[in-house]
Short mmCIF file of C-alpha atoms in Angstrom, two decimals:
data_model
loop_
_atom_site.label_atom_id
_atom_site.label_comp_id
_atom_site.label_asym_id
_atom_site.label_seq_id
_atom_site.Cartn_x
_atom_site.Cartn_y
_atom_site.Cartn_z
CA MET A 1 0.00 0.00 0.00
CA ASN A 2 1.18 3.48 -0.84
CA ILE A 3 1.99 5.40 2.35
CA PHE A 4 0.96 8.70 0.76
CA ARG A 5 -2.48 7.37 -0.16
CA LEU A 6 -2.95 6.06 3.37
CA ALA A 7 -1.84 9.40 4.84
CA GLY A 8 -4.21 11.27 2.52
CA ASP A 9 -7.17 9.04 3.38
CA MET A 10 -6.49 9.28 7.11
CA THR A 11 -6.19 13.07 6.87
CA HIS A 12 -9.50 13.19 5.02
CA LEU A 13 -11.16 11.03 7.69
CA CYS A 14 -9.71 13.23 10.45
CA SER A 15 -11.09 16.33 8.74
CA ILE A 16 -14.53 14.70 8.65
CA VAL A 17 -14.34 13.96 12.38
CA VAL A 18 -13.21 17.52 13.17
CA LEU A 19 -16.06 18.92 11.07
CA LEU A 20 -18.64 16.78 12.86
CA LEU A 21 -17.23 17.70 16.27
CA LYS A 22 -17.37 21.40 15.36
CA ILE A 23 -21.00 21.16 14.25
CA ASN A 24 -22.01 19.20 17.36
CA ALA A 25 -20.13 21.50 19.73
CA THR A 26 -21.53 24.75 18.32
CA LYS A 27 -24.92 23.34 17.21
CA SER A 28 -24.46 25.42 14.09
CA CYS A 29 -22.95 25.12 10.66
CA ALA A 30 -22.25 28.83 10.31
CA GLY A 31 -19.46 29.39 7.82
CA LEU A 32 -20.04 26.09 6.04
CA SER A 33 -21.72 25.96 2.66
CA LEU A 34 -24.47 23.49 1.80
CA LYS A 35 -23.89 24.12 -1.90
CA THR A 36 -20.23 23.16 -1.49
CA GLN A 37 -21.24 19.91 0.18
CA GLU A 38 -23.68 19.19 -2.65
CA LEU A 39 -20.84 19.71 -5.12
CA TYR A 40 -18.60 17.37 -3.11
CA LEU A 41 -21.34 14.75 -3.32
CA ALA A 42 -21.54 15.14 -7.10
CA VAL A 43 -17.74 14.96 -7.38
CA PHE A 44 -17.41 11.81 -5.25
CA LEU A 45 -20.30 10.06 -6.99
CA THR A 46 -18.80 10.68 -10.43
CA ARG A 47 -15.22 10.12 -9.33
CA TYR A 48 -16.01 6.75 -7.77
CA LEU A 49 -18.13 5.31 -10.59
CA ASP A 50 -15.46 2.64 -10.99
CA LEU A 51 -17.00 0.89 -7.97
CA LEU A 52 -19.69 -0.34 -10.34
CA TYR A 53 -17.42 -2.10 -12.80
CA SER A 54 -13.99 -2.79 -11.27
CA TYR A 55 -12.56 -4.08 -8.02
CA ILE A 56 -9.13 -2.91 -6.89
CA SER A 57 -8.90 -3.85 -3.21
CA LEU A 58 -11.02 -4.12 -0.09
CA TYR A 59 -9.36 -1.02 1.39
CA ASN A 60 -10.04 1.02 -1.75
CA THR A 61 -13.67 -0.07 -1.94
CA CYS A 62 -14.29 0.55 1.77
CA MET A 63 -12.76 4.04 1.73
CA LYS A 64 -14.79 5.04 -1.33
CA LEU A 65 -17.99 3.76 0.26
CA ILE A 66 -17.20 5.58 3.52
CA PHE A 67 -16.65 8.88 1.71
CA ILE A 68 -19.78 8.51 -0.42
CA GLY A 69 -21.86 7.37 2.56
CA TYR A 70 -20.69 10.19 4.76
CA ILE A 71 -21.42 12.90 2.21
CA SER A 72 -24.72 11.29 1.20
CA GLY A 73 -25.81 11.44 4.82
CA ARG A 74 -24.38 14.87 5.49
CA VAL A 75 -26.12 16.79 2.71
CA PRO A 76 -29.73 16.01 3.72
CA HIS A 77 -28.79 16.40 7.38
CA TRP A 78 -27.44 19.89 6.75
CA ALA A 79 -30.45 20.81 4.66
CA LEU A 80 -32.70 20.03 7.66
CA PHE A 81 -30.45 20.83 10.63
CA CYS A 82 -28.48 23.88 9.61
CA ALA A 83 -30.07 27.26 9.27
CA CYS A 84 -27.12 28.67 7.36
CA ARG A 85 -27.94 27.80 3.77
CA SER A 86 -25.86 29.53 1.17
CA ARG A 87 -27.80 32.03 -0.89
#
């Protein structure tokens, strides 16, 4: 396994945890954009289309599913929970 890929994935997961902790601590998503999260969802869904037709490794598949699952759950949650929609 490439150490740089592992470091990048772990950094991404840490940033997700920090973001969730920030939202839970402040009970607000002020300063965060719902439109940006919707764009991230579109990017990850199109970027990871290879899940449908090729298998690389269990680690690769799991990380892609974690990222897609997290963003897929985050976007509707923010649309309902956060009062700071981008205009």
